[in-house]
Every structure is written in structure tokens, then in C-alpha cells.
mmCIF file of C-alpha atoms in Angstrom:
data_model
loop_
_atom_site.group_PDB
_atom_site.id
_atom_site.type_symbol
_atom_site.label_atom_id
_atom_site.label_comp_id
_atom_site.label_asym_id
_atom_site.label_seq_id
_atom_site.Cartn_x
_atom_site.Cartn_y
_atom_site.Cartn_z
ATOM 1 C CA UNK L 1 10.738 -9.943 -10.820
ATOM 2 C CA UNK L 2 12.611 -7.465 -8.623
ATOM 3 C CA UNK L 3 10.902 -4.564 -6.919
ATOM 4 C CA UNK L 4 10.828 -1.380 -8.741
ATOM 5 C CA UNK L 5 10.854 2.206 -7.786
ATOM 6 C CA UNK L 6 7.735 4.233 -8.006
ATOM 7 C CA UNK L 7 4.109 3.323 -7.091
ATOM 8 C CA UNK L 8 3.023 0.578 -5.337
ATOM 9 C CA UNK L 9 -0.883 0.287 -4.430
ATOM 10 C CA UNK L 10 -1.238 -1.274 -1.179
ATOM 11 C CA UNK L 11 -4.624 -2.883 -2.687
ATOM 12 C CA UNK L 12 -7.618 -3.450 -0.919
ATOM 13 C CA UNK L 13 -9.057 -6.718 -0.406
ATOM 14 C CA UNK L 14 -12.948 -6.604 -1.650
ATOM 15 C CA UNK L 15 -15.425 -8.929 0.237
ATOM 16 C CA UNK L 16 -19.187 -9.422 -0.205
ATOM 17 C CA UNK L 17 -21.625 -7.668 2.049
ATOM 18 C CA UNK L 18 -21.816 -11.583 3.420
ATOM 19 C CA UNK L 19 -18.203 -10.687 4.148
ATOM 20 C CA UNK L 20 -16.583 -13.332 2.211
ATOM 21 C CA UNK L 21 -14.159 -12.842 -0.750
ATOM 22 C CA UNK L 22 -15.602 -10.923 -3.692
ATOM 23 C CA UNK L 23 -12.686 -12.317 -6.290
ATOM 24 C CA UNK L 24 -14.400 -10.731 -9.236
ATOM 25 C CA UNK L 25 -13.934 -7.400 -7.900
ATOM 26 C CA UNK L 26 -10.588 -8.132 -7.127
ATOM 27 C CA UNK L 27 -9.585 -8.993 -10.639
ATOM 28 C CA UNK L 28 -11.123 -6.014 -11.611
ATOM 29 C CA UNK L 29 -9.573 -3.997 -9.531
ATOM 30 C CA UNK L 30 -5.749 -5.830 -10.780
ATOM 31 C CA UNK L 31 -6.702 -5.025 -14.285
ATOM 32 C CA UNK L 32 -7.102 -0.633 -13.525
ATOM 33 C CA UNK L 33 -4.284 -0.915 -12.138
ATOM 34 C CA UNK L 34 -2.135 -2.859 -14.783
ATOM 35 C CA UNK L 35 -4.230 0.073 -16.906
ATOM 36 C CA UNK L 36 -3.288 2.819 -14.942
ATOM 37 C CA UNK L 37 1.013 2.292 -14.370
ATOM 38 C CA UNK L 38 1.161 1.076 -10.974
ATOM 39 C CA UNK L 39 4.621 -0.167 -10.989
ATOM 40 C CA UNK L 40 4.334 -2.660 -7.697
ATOM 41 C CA UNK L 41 1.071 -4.208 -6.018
ATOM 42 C CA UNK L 42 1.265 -4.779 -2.415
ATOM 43 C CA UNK L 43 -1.217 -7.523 -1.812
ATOM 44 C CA UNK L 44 -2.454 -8.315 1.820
ATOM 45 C CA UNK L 45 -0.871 -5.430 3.293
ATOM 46 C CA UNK L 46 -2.444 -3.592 6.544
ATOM 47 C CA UNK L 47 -4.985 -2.063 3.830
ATOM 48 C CA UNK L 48 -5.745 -5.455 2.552
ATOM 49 C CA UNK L 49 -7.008 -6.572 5.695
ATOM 50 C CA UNK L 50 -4.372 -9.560 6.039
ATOM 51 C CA UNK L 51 -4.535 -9.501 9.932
ATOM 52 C CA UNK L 52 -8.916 -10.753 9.387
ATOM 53 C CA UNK L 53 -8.327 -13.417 6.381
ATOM 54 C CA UNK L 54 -7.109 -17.022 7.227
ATOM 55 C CA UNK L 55 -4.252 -18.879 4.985
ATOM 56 C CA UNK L 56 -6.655 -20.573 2.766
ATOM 57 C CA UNK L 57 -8.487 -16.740 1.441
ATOM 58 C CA UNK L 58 -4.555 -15.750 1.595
ATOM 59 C CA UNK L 59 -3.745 -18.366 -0.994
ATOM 60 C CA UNK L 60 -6.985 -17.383 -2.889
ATOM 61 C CA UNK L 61 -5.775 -13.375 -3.141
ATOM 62 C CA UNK L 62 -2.381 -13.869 -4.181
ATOM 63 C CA UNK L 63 -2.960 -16.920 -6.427
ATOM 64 C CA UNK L 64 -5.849 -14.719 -8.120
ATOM 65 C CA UNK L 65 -3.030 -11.357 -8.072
ATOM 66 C CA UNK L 66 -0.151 -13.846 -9.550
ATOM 67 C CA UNK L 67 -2.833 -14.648 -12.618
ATOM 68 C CA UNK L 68 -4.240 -11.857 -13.349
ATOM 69 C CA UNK L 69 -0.774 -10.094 -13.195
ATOM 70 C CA UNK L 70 1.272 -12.738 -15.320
ATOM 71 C CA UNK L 71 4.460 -11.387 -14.544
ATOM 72 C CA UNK L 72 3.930 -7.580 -15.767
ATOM 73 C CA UNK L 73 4.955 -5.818 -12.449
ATOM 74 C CA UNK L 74 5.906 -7.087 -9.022
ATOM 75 C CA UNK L 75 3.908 -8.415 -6.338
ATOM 76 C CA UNK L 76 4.351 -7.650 -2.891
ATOM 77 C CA UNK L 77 3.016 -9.933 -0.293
ATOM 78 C CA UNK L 78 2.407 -8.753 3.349
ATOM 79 C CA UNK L 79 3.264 -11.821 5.135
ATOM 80 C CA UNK L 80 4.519 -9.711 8.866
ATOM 81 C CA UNK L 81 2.654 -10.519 12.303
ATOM 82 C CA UNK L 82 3.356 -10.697 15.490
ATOM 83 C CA UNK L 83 4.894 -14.923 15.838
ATOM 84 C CA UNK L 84 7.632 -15.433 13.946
ATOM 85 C CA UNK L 85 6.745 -19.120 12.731
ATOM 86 C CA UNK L 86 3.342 -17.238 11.113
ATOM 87 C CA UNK L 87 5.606 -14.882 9.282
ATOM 88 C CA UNK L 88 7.787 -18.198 8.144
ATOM 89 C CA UNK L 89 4.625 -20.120 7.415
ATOM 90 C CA UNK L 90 2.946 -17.129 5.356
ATOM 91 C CA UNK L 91 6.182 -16.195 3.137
ATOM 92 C CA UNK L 92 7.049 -19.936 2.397
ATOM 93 C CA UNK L 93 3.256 -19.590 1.326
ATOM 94 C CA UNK L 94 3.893 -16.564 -1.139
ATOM 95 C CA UNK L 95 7.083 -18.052 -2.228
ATOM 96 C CA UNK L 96 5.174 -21.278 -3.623
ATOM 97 C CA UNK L 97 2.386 -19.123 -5.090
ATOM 98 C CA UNK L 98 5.101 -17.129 -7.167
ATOM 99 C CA UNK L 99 5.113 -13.669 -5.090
ATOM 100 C CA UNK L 100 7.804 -11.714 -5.779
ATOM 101 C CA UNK L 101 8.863 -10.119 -2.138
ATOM 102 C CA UNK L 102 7.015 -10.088 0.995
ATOM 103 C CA UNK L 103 6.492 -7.333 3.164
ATOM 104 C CA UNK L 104 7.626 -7.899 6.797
ATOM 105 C CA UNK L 105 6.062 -5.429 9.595
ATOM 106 C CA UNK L 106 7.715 -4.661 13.028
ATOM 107 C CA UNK L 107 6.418 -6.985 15.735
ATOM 108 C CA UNK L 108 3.418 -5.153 17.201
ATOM 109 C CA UNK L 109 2.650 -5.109 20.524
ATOM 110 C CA UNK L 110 5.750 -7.140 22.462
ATOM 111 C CA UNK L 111 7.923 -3.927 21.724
ATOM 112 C CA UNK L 112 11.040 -6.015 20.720
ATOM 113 C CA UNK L 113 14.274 -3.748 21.415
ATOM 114 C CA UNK L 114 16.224 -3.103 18.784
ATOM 115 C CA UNK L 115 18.709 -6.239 18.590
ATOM 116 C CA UNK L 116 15.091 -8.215 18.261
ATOM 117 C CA UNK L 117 14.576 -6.365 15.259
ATOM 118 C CA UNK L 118 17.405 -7.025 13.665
ATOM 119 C CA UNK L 119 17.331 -10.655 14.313
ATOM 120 C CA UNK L 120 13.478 -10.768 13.288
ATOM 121 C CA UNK L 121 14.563 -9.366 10.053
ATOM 122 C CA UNK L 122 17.308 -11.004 9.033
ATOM 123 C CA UNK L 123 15.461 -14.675 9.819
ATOM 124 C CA UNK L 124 12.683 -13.467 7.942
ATOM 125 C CA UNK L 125 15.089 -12.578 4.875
ATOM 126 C CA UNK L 126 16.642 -16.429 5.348
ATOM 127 C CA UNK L 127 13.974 -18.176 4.188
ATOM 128 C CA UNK L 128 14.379 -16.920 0.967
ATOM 129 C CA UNK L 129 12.050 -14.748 -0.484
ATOM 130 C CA UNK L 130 13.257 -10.859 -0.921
ATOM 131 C CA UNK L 131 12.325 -8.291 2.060
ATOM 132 C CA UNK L 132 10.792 -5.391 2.547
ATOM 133 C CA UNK L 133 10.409 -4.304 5.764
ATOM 134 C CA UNK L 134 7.644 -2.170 7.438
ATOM 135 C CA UNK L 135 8.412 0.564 10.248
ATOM 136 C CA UNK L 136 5.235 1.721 10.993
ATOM 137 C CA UNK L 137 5.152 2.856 14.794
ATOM 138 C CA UNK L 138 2.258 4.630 15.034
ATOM 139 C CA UNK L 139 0.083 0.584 14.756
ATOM 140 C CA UNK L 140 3.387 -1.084 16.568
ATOM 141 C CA UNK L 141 4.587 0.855 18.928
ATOM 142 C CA UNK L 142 8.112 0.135 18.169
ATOM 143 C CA UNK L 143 10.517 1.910 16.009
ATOM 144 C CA UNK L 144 12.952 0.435 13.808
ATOM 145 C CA UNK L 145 16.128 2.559 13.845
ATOM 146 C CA UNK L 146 18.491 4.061 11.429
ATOM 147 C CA UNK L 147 20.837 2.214 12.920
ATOM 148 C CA UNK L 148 19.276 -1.026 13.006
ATOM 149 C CA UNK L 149 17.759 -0.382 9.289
ATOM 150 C CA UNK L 150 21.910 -0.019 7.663
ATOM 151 C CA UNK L 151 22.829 -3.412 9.953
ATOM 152 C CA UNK L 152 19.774 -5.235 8.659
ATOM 153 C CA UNK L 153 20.183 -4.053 4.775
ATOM 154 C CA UNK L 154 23.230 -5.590 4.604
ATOM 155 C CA UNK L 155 21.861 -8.554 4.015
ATOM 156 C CA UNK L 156 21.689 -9.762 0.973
ATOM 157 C CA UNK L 157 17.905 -10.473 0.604
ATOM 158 C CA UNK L 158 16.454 -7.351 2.779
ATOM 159 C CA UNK L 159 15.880 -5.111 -0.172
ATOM 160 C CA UNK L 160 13.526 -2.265 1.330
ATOM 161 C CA UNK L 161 12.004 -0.241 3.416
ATOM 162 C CA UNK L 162 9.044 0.939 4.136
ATOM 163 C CA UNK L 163 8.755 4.044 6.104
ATOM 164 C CA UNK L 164 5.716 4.988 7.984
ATOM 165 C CA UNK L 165 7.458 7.062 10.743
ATOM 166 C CA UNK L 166 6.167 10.686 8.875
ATOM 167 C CA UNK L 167 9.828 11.711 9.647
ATOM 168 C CA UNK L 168 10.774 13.558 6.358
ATOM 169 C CA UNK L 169 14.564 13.471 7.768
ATOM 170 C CA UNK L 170 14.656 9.905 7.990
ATOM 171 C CA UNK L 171 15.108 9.303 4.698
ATOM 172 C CA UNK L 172 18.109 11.098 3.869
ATOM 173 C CA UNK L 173 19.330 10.278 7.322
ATOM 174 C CA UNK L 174 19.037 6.279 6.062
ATOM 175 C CA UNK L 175 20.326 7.513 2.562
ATOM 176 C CA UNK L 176 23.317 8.888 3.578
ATOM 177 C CA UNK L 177 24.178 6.243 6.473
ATOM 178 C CA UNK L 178 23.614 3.306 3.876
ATOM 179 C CA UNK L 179 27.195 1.772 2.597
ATOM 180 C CA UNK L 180 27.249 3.040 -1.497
ATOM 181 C CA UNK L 181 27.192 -0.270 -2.353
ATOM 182 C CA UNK L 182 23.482 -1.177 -1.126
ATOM 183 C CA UNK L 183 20.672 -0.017 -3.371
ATOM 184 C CA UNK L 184 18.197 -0.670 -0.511
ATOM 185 C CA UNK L 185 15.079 0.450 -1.671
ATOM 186 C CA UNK L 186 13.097 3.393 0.479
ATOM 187 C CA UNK L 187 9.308 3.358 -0.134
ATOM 188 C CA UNK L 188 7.136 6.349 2.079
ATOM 189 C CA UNK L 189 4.350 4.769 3.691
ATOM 190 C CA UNK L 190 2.598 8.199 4.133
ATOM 191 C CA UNK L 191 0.751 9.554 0.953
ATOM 192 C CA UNK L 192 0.921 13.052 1.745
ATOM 193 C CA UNK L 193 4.371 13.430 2.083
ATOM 194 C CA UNK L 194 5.746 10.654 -0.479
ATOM 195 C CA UNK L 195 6.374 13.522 -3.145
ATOM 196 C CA UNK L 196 9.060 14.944 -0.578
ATOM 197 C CA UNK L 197 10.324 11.336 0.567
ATOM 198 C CA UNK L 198 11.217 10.543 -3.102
ATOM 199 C CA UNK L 199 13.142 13.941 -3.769
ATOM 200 C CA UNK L 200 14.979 13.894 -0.101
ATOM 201 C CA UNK L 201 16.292 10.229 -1.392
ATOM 202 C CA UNK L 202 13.775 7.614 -1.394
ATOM 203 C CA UNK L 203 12.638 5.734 -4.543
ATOM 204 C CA UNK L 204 8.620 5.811 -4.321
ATOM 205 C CA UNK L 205 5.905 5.071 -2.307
ATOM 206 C CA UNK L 206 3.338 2.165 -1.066
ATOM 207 C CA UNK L 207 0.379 4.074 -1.539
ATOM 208 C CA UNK L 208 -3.372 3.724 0.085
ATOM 209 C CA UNK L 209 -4.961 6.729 -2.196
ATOM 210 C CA UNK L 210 -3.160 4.545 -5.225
ATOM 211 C CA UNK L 211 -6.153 2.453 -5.143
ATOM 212 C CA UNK L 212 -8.392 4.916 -6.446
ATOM 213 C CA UNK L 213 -6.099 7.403 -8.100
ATOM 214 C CA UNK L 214 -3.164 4.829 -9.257
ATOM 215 C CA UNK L 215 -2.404 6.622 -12.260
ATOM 216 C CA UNK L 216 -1.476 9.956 -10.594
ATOM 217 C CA UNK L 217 -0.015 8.450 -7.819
ATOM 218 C CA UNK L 218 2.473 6.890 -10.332
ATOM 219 C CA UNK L 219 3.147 10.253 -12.457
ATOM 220 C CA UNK L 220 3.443 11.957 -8.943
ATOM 221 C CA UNK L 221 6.129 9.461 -8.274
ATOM 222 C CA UNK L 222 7.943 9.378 -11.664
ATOM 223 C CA UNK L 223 7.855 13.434 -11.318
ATOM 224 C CA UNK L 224 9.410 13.451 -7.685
ATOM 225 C CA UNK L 225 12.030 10.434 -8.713
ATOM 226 C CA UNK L 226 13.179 13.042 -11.531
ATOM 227 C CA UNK L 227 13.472 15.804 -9.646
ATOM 228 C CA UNK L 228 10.255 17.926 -10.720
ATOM 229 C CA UNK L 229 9.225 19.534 -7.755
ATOM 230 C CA UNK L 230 6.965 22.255 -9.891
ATOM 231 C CA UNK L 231 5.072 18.891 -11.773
ATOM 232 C CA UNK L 232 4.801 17.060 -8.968
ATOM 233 C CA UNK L 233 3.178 19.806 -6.740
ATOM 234 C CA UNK L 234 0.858 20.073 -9.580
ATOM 235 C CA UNK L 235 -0.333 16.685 -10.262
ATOM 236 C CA UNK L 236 -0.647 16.371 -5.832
ATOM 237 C CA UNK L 237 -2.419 19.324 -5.643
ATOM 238 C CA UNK L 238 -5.769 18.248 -6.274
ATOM 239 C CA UNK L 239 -5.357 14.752 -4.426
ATOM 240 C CA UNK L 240 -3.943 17.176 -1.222
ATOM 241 C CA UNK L 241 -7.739 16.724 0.493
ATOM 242 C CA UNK L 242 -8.002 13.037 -0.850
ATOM 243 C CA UNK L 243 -5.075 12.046 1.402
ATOM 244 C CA UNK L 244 -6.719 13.306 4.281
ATOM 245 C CA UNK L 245 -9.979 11.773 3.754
ATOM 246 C CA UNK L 246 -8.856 8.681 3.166
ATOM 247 C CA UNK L 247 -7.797 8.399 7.240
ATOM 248 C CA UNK L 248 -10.935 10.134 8.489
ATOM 249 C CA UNK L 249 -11.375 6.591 9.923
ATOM 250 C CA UNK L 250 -9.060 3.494 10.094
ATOM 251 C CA UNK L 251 -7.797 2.941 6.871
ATOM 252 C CA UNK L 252 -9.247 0.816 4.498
ATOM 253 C CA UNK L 253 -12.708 2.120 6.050
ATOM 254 C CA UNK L 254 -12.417 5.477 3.838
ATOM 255 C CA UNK L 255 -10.759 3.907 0.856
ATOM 256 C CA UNK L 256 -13.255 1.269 0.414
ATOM 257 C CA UNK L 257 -15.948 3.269 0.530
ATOM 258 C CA UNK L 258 -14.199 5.848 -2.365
ATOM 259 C CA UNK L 259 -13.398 2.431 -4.348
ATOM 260 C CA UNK L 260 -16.951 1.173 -4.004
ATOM 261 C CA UNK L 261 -18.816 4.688 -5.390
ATOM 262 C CA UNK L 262 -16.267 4.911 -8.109
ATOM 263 C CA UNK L 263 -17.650 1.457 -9.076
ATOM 264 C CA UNK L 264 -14.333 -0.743 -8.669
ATOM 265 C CA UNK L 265 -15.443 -3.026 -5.776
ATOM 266 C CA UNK L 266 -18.890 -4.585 -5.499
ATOM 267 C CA UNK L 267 -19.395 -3.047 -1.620
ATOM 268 C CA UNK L 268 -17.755 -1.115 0.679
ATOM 269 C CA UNK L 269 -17.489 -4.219 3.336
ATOM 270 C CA UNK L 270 -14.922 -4.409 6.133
ATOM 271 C CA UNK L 271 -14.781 -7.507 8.032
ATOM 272 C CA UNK L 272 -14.958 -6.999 11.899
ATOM 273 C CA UNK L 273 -13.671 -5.548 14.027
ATOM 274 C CA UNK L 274 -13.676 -2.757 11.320
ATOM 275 C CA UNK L 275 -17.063 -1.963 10.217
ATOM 276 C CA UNK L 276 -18.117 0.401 7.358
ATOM 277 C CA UNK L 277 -17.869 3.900 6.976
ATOM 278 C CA UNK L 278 -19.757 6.158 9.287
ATOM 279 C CA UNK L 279 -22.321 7.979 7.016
ATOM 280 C CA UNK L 280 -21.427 11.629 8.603
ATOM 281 C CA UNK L 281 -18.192 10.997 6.581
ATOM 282 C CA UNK L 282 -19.538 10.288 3.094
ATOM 283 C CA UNK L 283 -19.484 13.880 2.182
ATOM 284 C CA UNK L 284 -16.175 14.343 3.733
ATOM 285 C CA UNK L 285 -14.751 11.668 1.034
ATOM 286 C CA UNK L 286 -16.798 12.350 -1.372
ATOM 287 C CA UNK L 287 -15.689 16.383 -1.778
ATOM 288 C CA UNK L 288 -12.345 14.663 -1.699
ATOM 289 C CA UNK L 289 -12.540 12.265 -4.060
ATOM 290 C CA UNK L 290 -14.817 15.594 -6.555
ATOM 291 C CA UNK L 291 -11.577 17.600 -5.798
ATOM 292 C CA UNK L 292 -9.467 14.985 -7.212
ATOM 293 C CA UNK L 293 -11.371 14.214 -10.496
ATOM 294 C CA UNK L 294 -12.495 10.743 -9.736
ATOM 295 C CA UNK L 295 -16.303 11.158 -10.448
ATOM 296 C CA UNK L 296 -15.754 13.054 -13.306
ATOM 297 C CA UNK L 297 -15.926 16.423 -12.085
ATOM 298 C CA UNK L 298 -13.118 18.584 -11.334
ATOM 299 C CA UNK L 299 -9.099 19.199 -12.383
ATOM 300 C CA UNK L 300 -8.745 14.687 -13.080
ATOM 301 C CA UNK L 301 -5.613 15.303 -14.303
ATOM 302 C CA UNK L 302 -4.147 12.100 -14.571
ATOM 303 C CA UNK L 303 -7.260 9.531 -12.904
ATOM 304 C CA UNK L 304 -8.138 6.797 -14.609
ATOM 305 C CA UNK L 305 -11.720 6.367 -13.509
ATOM 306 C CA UNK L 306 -13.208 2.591 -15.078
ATOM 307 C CA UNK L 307 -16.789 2.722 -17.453
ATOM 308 C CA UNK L 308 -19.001 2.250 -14.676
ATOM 309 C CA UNK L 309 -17.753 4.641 -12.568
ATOM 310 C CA UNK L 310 -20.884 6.363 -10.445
ATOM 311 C CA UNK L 311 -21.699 9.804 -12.379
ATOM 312 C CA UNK L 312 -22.231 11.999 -9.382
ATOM 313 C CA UNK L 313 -20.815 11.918 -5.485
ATOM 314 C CA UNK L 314 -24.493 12.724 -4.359
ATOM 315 C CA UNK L 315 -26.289 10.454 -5.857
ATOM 316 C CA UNK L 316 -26.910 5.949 -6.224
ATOM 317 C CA UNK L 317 -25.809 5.709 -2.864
ATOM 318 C CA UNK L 318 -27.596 2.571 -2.452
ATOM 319 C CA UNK L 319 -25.328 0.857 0.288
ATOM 320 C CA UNK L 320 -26.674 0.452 3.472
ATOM 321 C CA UNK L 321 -23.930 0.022 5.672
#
């Protein structure tokens, strides 16, 4: 199924407080979102905690996201690291368990130059499966340019981008520097700024607040793809604090935790070296999360909050981290 514009949840990978797979809480968390309009699902993404699981718990998330799913929207699978044959090894992985793209990041670390880039790319998009790929410099300390991104979309099986460079001109910069011909596919990577992305040219967003507000995150998108700058600023507005407070810590720290009280995900666990949120930070996310309607209280325009969802942000906080 080909990628489509709009929202795409980078989804969070639930674990046990034993820190192994929680799968029932994942297939909970695949049915909100099927609920709640999320038009792609990014599984095993930075947020899903791909660079901690080994290939047999890979195989267990995206077999469990290809059932659960059946087809309805897209899945996304973050098969990008460092070594080249683990990228090969992972997306020949996703390919057999019926993924529909795979999301390839820049090669951390080494800080390839930009001909490296290119070349990483377009082998990655050889073995077959479609390609998004994943400038995020801020974690790789390389940037993929405009440049390289119009040489490496013309190949036939690079369809994307995601941006994570917080450069608003980017986009139209890649837009307008793209041949007509190539649809190429420009996702923001930063939630607080996707509304903008979409209307300077891109077509949506691979969102980390998605995972607890995927439903407004989608009608933010669908607003900002049609042009509605006054409806989109309105259905943002009350998430504006949420997008902060998801980073107070290394993300999915923050969004865990938010997951966890709104009763999606069976503990807020985050396999080393990540640990759980620090508790000065609770009521930081939780006026956030208040603010945005997802415990009931507030504007919730748009939230789709599940039946046991906890009733207050102050109270049943009976995690200890």
C-alpha cells in the first residue's frame, strides 16, 4: 500500500516493567489509532526504541502491526543504522513480514559526506522495498542536503523524506528544486512546526505527540494540506504546550509516560540506557497533556481518549519508576 499524506504516528514500542515486550498493549495501542485516522504508522522508528530491540522482538512488532492493521493504512518500518548490511538485513526483514516502506536514517556518528549519502540511499532503495529517508541532524550529526535529497529522489523507489532539520525553508527550498515529475513525499519530523511544513509544501508529518493525540494530529494535518491556516491554528492551539512536554527529556521518555496515564500502555518502561521519566516532570506533562483534553478536562477538541483512560492527571499514579 503506498504511503499517504497526512499523519503518521511514529508509535511507541510498550514493554513490561520486566522490560520485555508488552504485545497486548501494543495491539491496543494499533487499534486507537486505526480508531482515531492516523493515515501511516511508523513502527520501530527512533520513538519505538528500534536501536534497544534485537531482530527476533523486531519481527514480533511488525508481524503483530501487519495483523492487527490488515492492510487499512500503511506501515512504515524504521529499518536505518549505522552498517549498511544491518539496514539490508532489517528491510529484507520488513519486506518478508509485508511492511509497506522502511524508513532509512542518515548514518550517525561516521559523518558520511554528502556523496556517502547519496550512495547509502540509493543502495538502500535497491533492495526493493520503498524509501523514506530520515534527515535528522540534531541525533546524527550529519545533514542531508537539498542537493543531495533532488539527486537521491530520482530514484525510482526513494519516495520521501523526512525532515527533522526545524528549517521551515527547507521545505519549499526541496519543493521547488524537485523535477515536476517526482511526487517525493515531504513528512516534518518536528510536531510543532508540521502545521507550517505542510502549507510551505510538504504533505504531513511523522508525529511523536500522534501517539496520544492521533486524531488531532490527523485533522491538524488534513487542515494544513488544504490550506486552512485559521482551523489548523485552532485545532494546534491547545496541543502548543503538549509538543513541548513531550521533549522535556529524550523522547519516548515523556510520551510514554503521557501514553501510560491515559491508560494505552501497561507501564511507562524504557529499556536502558533510557530510563523512566524523572518525577519533577510529571506535572510538567501532565498540565500538558490537561491543556490538550486528553484526561478529560479541558478544550479535547478532536482527542480520542480510550474507556480506561485515568480520570484525573493528579491522581492513580501508581508507577514507581
Amino acid at each position: 500500500m503506498p504511503m499517504k499524506q497526512g499523519s503518521s504516528c511514529a508509535i511507541i514500542t510498550p514493554m513490561t516493567n520486566e522490560g520485555k515486550l508488552d504485545i497486548p498493549s501494543l495491539r491496543k495501542l494499533l487499534k486507537f489509532h486505526l480508531a482515531s485516522e492516523t493515515d501511516n504508522l511508523c513502527i520501530l522508528g527512533t520513538t519505538g526504541e528500534a536501536s534497544v530491540l534485537n531482530m527476533e522482538e523486531r519481527a514480533q512488532v511488525l508481524t503483530t502491526a501487519v495483523e492487527e492493521v490488515k492492510g487499512k493504512i500503511p506501515i512504515l518500518a524504521g529499518t536505518g543504522t549505522i552498517k549498511p548490511e544491518a539496514v539490508r538485513e532489517m528491510t529484507l526483514q520488513a519486506i518478508e513480514l509485508g511492511c509497506d516502506a522502511s524508513l532509512v536514517v542518515t548514518p550517525y556518528y561516521v559523518k558520511p559526506p554528502q556523496r556517502g549519502l547519496i550512495k547509502h540511499f540509493t543502495d538502500m532503495a535497491d533492495i526493493g522495498l520503498p524509501v523514506v529517508m530520515y534527515n535528522i541532524p540534531g541525533r546524527s550529526q550529519v545533514d542531508l542536503s537539498v542537493e543531495s535529497t533532488v539527486i537521491c529522489a530520482q530514484h525510482p523507489n526513494i519516495i520521501g523524506l523526512k525532515d527533522a532539520t526545524g528549517d521551515l525553508d527547507r521545505v519549499q527550498q526541496i519543493r521547488q528544486s524537485l523535477a515536476a515529475e517526482d511526487d517525493l513525499l515531504l513528512y516534518s519530523g518536528e510536531d510543532g512546526t508540521s502545521s507550517e511544513f505542510v502549507m510551505r509544501g510538504g504533505d504531513g508529518c511523522i508525529s511523536v505527540t500522534a501517539n496520544v493525540a492521533p486524531k488531532a494530529i490527523h485533522d491538524l494535518m488534513m487542515a494544513s494540506l488544504a490550506g486552512n491556516a485559521e482551523l489548523a491554528k485552532n485545532i494546534n492551539k491547545p496541543m502548543l504546550d503538549l509538543h513541548k512536554k513531550l521533549f522535556v527529556e529524550s523522547n519516548p521518555i515523556p510520551v510514554k509516560y503521557a501514553a501510560w496515564r491515559m491508560g494505552l500502555i501497561s507501564t511507562p518502561y524504557c529499556r536502558p540506557p533510557l530510563s523512566n521519566l524523572d518525577a519533577k516532570y510529571y506535572n510538567d506533562v501532565e498540565t500538558a497533556m490537561e491543556a490538550a483534553g486528553l484526561f478529560g478536562f479541558g478544550d479535547g477538541t478532536n482527542v480520542v481518549v480510550p474507556s480506561n483512560a485515568m480520570s484525573s492527571s493528579k491522581q492513580n499514579r501508581s508507577f514507581s519508576p
